[in-house]
Amino acid sequence: MATFLVLIPPGARSGDEKARIVRDRFSWLALFLPVIWLLWHRAWLAAALAFAVQALGSAVADHPVFGLAGLGLFLATNLLVALEGPSMVVAGLERRGWTVDAAISADDRETAEDIYYMEPPAGEAETRDSVSLPASGTSQRRHAPMLGLVGFKEGR
């Protein structure tokens, strides 16, 4: 299970349609195409910096003595973006005033959206900041104020 962070823009309320969902884990696409991945997530400065470092690594890779160092710099940039890319996207949004509204543990993005936008049953209190697992027969919402390493499935 992956952890998805739901961020809302400044002045928006929980459940807003403009919320952004960011998967917080290693990204294979960012490993192989880091600059394109950063541009897709609107991290313009990070994309420019990654491109500059990769260009430097490619230029140094042609040198007969420092060739492996250039290749290492190129691969290290890819690995750094794959590991820390989602955190950079969240930090950039937080600098612009966005706030983390929920952290959802789900199998895929569609399930995370369903959990986030699902209305709680009538008469049931909102469980947005609840850390404990829901009891049987209660809402399927699983929100936590911080990220965890273990995803829980219903019935365990």
PDB file of C-alpha atoms in Angstrom, residues 1-150:
ATOM      1  CA  MET A   1       0.000   0.000   0.000  1.00  0.00           C
ATOM      2  CA  ALA A   2       1.133   3.487  -0.781  1.00  0.00           C
ATOM      3  CA  THR A   3       0.595   6.647   1.218  1.00  0.00           C
ATOM      4  CA  PHE A   4      -1.095   9.533  -0.553  1.00  0.00           C
ATOM      5  CA  LEU A   5      -0.941  13.093   0.784  1.00  0.00           C
ATOM      6  CA  VAL A   6      -3.928  15.297   0.006  1.00  0.00           C
ATOM      7  CA  LEU A   7      -3.096  19.012  -0.155  1.00  0.00           C
ATOM      8  CA  ILE A   8      -5.657  21.789  -0.390  1.00  0.00           C
ATOM      9  CA  PRO A   9      -5.063  25.332  -1.686  1.00  0.00           C
ATOM     10  CA  PRO A  10      -5.074  28.374   0.605  1.00  0.00           C
ATOM     11  CA  GLY A  11      -8.556  29.250   1.813  1.00  0.00           C
ATOM     12  CA  ALA A  12     -10.102  25.967   0.664  1.00  0.00           C
ATOM     13  CA  ARG A  13     -12.035  23.625   2.909  1.00  0.00           C
ATOM     14  CA  SER A  14     -11.580  19.904   3.329  1.00  0.00           C
ATOM     15  CA  GLY A  15     -13.001  17.946   0.392  1.00  0.00           C
ATOM     16  CA  ASP A  16     -12.393  20.769  -2.096  1.00  0.00           C
ATOM     17  CA  GLU A  17     -12.342  19.769  -5.777  1.00  0.00           C
ATOM     18  CA  LYS A  18      -9.023  21.590  -6.284  1.00  0.00           C
ATOM     19  CA  ALA A  19      -7.204  19.299  -3.850  1.00  0.00           C
ATOM     20  CA  ARG A  20      -4.001  17.709  -5.122  1.00  0.00           C
ATOM     21  CA  ILE A  21      -3.096  14.136  -4.306  1.00  0.00           C
ATOM     22  CA  VAL A  22       0.615  13.245  -4.222  1.00  0.00           C
ATOM     23  CA  ARG A  23       1.804   9.652  -3.813  1.00  0.00           C
ATOM     24  CA  ASP A  24       4.592   9.646  -1.238  1.00  0.00           C
ATOM     25  CA  ARG A  25       6.930   6.831  -2.228  1.00  0.00           C
ATOM     26  CA  PHE A  26       9.684   5.891  -4.678  1.00  0.00           C
ATOM     27  CA  SER A  27       8.804   6.861  -8.264  1.00  0.00           C
ATOM     28  CA  TRP A  28      10.043   4.656 -11.093  1.00  0.00           C
ATOM     29  CA  LEU A  29       9.078   7.234 -13.692  1.00  0.00           C
ATOM     30  CA  ALA A  30      11.148   9.852 -11.848  1.00  0.00           C
ATOM     31  CA  LEU A  31      14.111   7.456 -11.837  1.00  0.00           C
ATOM     32  CA  PHE A  32      14.162   7.123 -15.623  1.00  0.00           C
ATOM     33  CA  LEU A  33      12.783  10.560 -16.656  1.00  0.00           C
ATOM     34  CA  PRO A  34      13.486  12.922 -13.741  1.00  0.00           C
ATOM     35  CA  VAL A  35      13.281  16.238 -15.612  1.00  0.00           C
ATOM     36  CA  ILE A  36      10.005  15.322 -17.326  1.00  0.00           C
ATOM     37  CA  TRP A  37       8.603  14.045 -14.018  1.00  0.00           C
ATOM     38  CA  LEU A  38       9.505  17.328 -12.271  1.00  0.00           C
ATOM     39  CA  LEU A  39       7.981  19.381 -15.098  1.00  0.00           C
ATOM     40  CA  TRP A  40       4.795  17.283 -14.916  1.00  0.00           C
ATOM     41  CA  HIS A  41       4.525  18.153 -11.201  1.00  0.00           C
ATOM     42  CA  ARG A  42       5.251  21.841 -11.888  1.00  0.00           C
ATOM     43  CA  ALA A  43       8.552  21.866  -9.984  1.00  0.00           C
ATOM     44  CA  TRP A  44      10.179  24.276 -12.442  1.00  0.00           C
ATOM     45  CA  LEU A  45      13.309  25.214 -10.477  1.00  0.00           C
ATOM     46  CA  ALA A  46      14.021  21.647  -9.430  1.00  0.00           C
ATOM     47  CA  ALA A  47      13.633  20.543 -13.067  1.00  0.00           C
ATOM     48  CA  ALA A  48      16.070  23.238 -14.223  1.00  0.00           C
ATOM     49  CA  LEU A  49      18.575  22.232 -11.543  1.00  0.00           C
ATOM     50  CA  ALA A  50      18.246  18.518 -12.371  1.00  0.00           C
ATOM     51  CA  PHE A  51      18.719  19.274 -16.072  1.00  0.00           C
ATOM     52  CA  ALA A  52      21.849  21.364 -15.354  1.00  0.00           C
ATOM     53  CA  VAL A  53      23.373  18.658 -13.139  1.00  0.00           C
ATOM     54  CA  GLN A  54      22.589  15.961 -15.706  1.00  0.00           C
ATOM     55  CA  ALA A  55      24.098  18.067 -18.494  1.00  0.00           C
ATOM     56  CA  LEU A  56      27.226  18.510 -16.377  1.00  0.00           C
ATOM     57  CA  GLY A  57      27.332  14.756 -15.713  1.00  0.00           C
ATOM     58  CA  SER A  58      26.958  14.014 -19.423  1.00  0.00           C
ATOM     59  CA  ALA A  59      29.732  16.467 -20.310  1.00  0.00           C
ATOM     60  CA  VAL A  60      32.085  15.004 -17.701  1.00  0.00           C
ATOM     61  CA  ALA A  61      31.214  11.437 -18.800  1.00  0.00           C
ATOM     62  CA  ASP A  62      33.000  12.099 -22.131  1.00  0.00           C
ATOM     63  CA  HIS A  63      36.267  12.869 -20.321  1.00  0.00           C
ATOM     64  CA  PRO A  64      38.708   9.922 -20.442  1.00  0.00           C
ATOM     65  CA  VAL A  65      39.738  10.204 -16.771  1.00  0.00           C
ATOM     66  CA  PHE A  66      36.545  11.392 -15.046  1.00  0.00           C
ATOM     67  CA  GLY A  67      34.076   9.438 -17.189  1.00  0.00           C
ATOM     68  CA  LEU A  68      32.764   7.257 -14.360  1.00  0.00           C
ATOM     69  CA  ALA A  69      32.364  10.291 -12.095  1.00  0.00           C
ATOM     70  CA  GLY A  70      30.154  11.954 -14.704  1.00  0.00           C
ATOM     71  CA  LEU A  71      28.057   8.826 -15.083  1.00  0.00           C
ATOM     72  CA  GLY A  72      27.786   8.582 -11.294  1.00  0.00           C
ATOM     73  CA  LEU A  73      26.640  12.213 -11.082  1.00  0.00           C
ATOM     74  CA  PHE A  74      24.010  11.555 -13.742  1.00  0.00           C
ATOM     75  CA  LEU A  75      22.702   8.417 -12.000  1.00  0.00           C
ATOM     76  CA  ALA A  76      22.818  10.027  -8.531  1.00  0.00           C
ATOM     77  CA  THR A  77      20.621  12.871  -9.791  1.00  0.00           C
ATOM     78  CA  ASN A  78      18.084  10.383 -11.133  1.00  0.00           C
ATOM     79  CA  LEU A  79      18.064   8.430  -7.874  1.00  0.00           C
ATOM     80  CA  LEU A  80      17.709  11.590  -5.770  1.00  0.00           C
ATOM     81  CA  VAL A  81      14.697  12.776  -7.758  1.00  0.00           C
ATOM     82  CA  ALA A  82      13.110   9.303  -7.583  1.00  0.00           C
ATOM     83  CA  LEU A  83      13.524   9.142  -3.800  1.00  0.00           C
ATOM     84  CA  GLU A  84      12.849  12.760  -2.827  1.00  0.00           C
ATOM     85  CA  GLY A  85      10.708  14.012  -5.717  1.00  0.00           C
ATOM     86  CA  PRO A  86       7.329  13.631  -3.983  1.00  0.00           C
ATOM     87  CA  SER A  87       8.686  15.363  -0.872  1.00  0.00           C
ATOM     88  CA  MET A  88       9.964  18.230  -3.043  1.00  0.00           C
ATOM     89  CA  VAL A  89       6.536  18.600  -4.672  1.00  0.00           C
ATOM     90  CA  VAL A  90       4.807  18.697  -1.262  1.00  0.00           C
ATOM     91  CA  ALA A  91       7.358  21.191   0.106  1.00  0.00           C
ATOM     92  CA  GLY A  92       6.865  23.431  -2.942  1.00  0.00           C
ATOM     93  CA  LEU A  93       3.097  23.404  -2.498  1.00  0.00           C
ATOM     94  CA  GLU A  94       3.438  24.143   1.223  1.00  0.00           C
ATOM     95  CA  ARG A  95       5.666  27.141   0.419  1.00  0.00           C
ATOM     96  CA  ARG A  96       2.822  28.449  -1.756  1.00  0.00           C
ATOM     97  CA  GLY A  97       0.366  28.196   1.126  1.00  0.00           C
ATOM     98  CA  TRP A  98      -1.161  24.784   0.458  1.00  0.00           C
ATOM     99  CA  THR A  99      -1.821  22.646   3.531  1.00  0.00           C
ATOM    100  CA  VAL A 100      -1.788  18.891   3.990  1.00  0.00           C
ATOM    101  CA  ASP A 101      -5.395  17.909   4.655  1.00  0.00           C
ATOM    102  CA  ALA A 102      -5.062  14.130   4.905  1.00  0.00           C
ATOM    103  CA  ALA A 103      -2.675  11.229   4.584  1.00  0.00           C
ATOM    104  CA  ILE A 104      -4.400   8.214   3.077  1.00  0.00           C
ATOM    105  CA  SER A 105      -3.116   4.661   2.851  1.00  0.00           C
ATOM    106  CA  ALA A 106      -4.492   3.044  -0.304  1.00  0.00           C
ATOM    107  CA  ASP A 107      -3.560   0.638  -3.084  1.00  0.00           C
ATOM    108  CA  ASP A 108      -3.895   3.166  -5.922  1.00  0.00           C
ATOM    109  CA  ARG A 109      -4.754   6.806  -6.642  1.00  0.00           C
ATOM    110  CA  GLU A 110      -8.375   6.061  -7.552  1.00  0.00           C
ATOM    111  CA  THR A 111      -8.977   4.336  -4.215  1.00  0.00           C
ATOM    112  CA  ALA A 112      -7.306   7.243  -2.396  1.00  0.00           C
ATOM    113  CA  GLU A 113      -9.622   9.705  -4.155  1.00  0.00           C
ATOM    114  CA  ASP A 114     -12.648   7.582  -3.297  1.00  0.00           C
ATOM    115  CA  ILE A 115     -11.614   7.476   0.359  1.00  0.00           C
ATOM    116  CA  TYR A 116     -10.943  11.220   0.497  1.00  0.00           C
ATOM    117  CA  TYR A 117     -14.140  12.342  -1.201  1.00  0.00           C
ATOM    118  CA  MET A 118     -16.406   9.747   0.437  1.00  0.00           C
ATOM    119  CA  GLU A 119     -19.021  11.279   2.704  1.00  0.00           C
ATOM    120  CA  PRO A 120     -19.224   9.847   6.233  1.00  0.00           C
ATOM    121  CA  PRO A 121     -22.527   8.130   7.020  1.00  0.00           C
ATOM    122  CA  ALA A 122     -25.211  10.291   8.655  1.00  0.00           C
ATOM    123  CA  GLY A 123     -24.795  10.618  12.400  1.00  0.00           C
ATOM    124  CA  GLU A 124     -21.153   9.537  12.378  1.00  0.00           C
ATOM    125  CA  ALA A 125     -18.410  11.881  13.503  1.00  0.00           C
ATOM    126  CA  GLU A 126     -15.691  12.860  11.021  1.00  0.00           C
ATOM    127  CA  THR A 127     -12.594  10.657  11.413  1.00  0.00           C
ATOM    128  CA  ARG A 128     -10.175  12.893   9.511  1.00  0.00           C
ATOM    129  CA  ASP A 129      -7.529  13.113  12.268  1.00  0.00           C
ATOM    130  CA  SER A 130      -8.085   9.667  13.720  1.00  0.00           C
ATOM    131  CA  VAL A 131      -5.013   7.474  14.086  1.00  0.00           C
ATOM    132  CA  SER A 132      -6.804   4.292  15.172  1.00  0.00           C
ATOM    133  CA  LEU A 133      -8.363   1.808  12.789  1.00  0.00           C
ATOM    134  CA  PRO A 134     -12.116   2.085  12.266  1.00  0.00           C
ATOM    135  CA  ALA A 135     -14.241  -0.464  14.072  1.00  0.00           C
ATOM    136  CA  SER A 136     -16.302  -2.836  11.965  1.00  0.00           C
ATOM    137  CA  GLY A 137     -19.415  -1.213  10.567  1.00  0.00           C
ATOM    138  CA  THR A 138     -17.979   2.308  10.669  1.00  0.00           C
ATOM    139  CA  SER A 139     -16.706   4.559   7.925  1.00  0.00           C
ATOM    140  CA  GLN A 140     -14.029   3.242   5.577  1.00  0.00           C
ATOM    141  CA  ARG A 141     -12.084   6.532   5.813  1.00  0.00           C
ATOM    142  CA  ARG A 142      -8.511   6.002   6.917  1.00  0.00           C
ATOM    143  CA  HIS A 143      -6.818   9.297   7.665  1.00  0.00           C
ATOM    144  CA  ALA A 144      -3.808   9.941   9.836  1.00  0.00           C
ATOM    145  CA  PRO A 145      -2.020  13.157  10.762  1.00  0.00           C
ATOM    146  CA  MET A 146       1.382  11.658   9.847  1.00  0.00           C
ATOM    147  CA  LEU A 147       2.796   9.084   7.482  1.00  0.00           C
ATOM    148  CA  GLY A 148       3.304   5.516   8.551  1.00  0.00           C
ATOM    149  CA  LEU A 149       5.288   2.653   7.146  1.00  0.00           C
ATOM    150  CA  VAL A 150       2.598   0.005   7.557  1.00  0.00           C
TER     151      VAL A 150
END
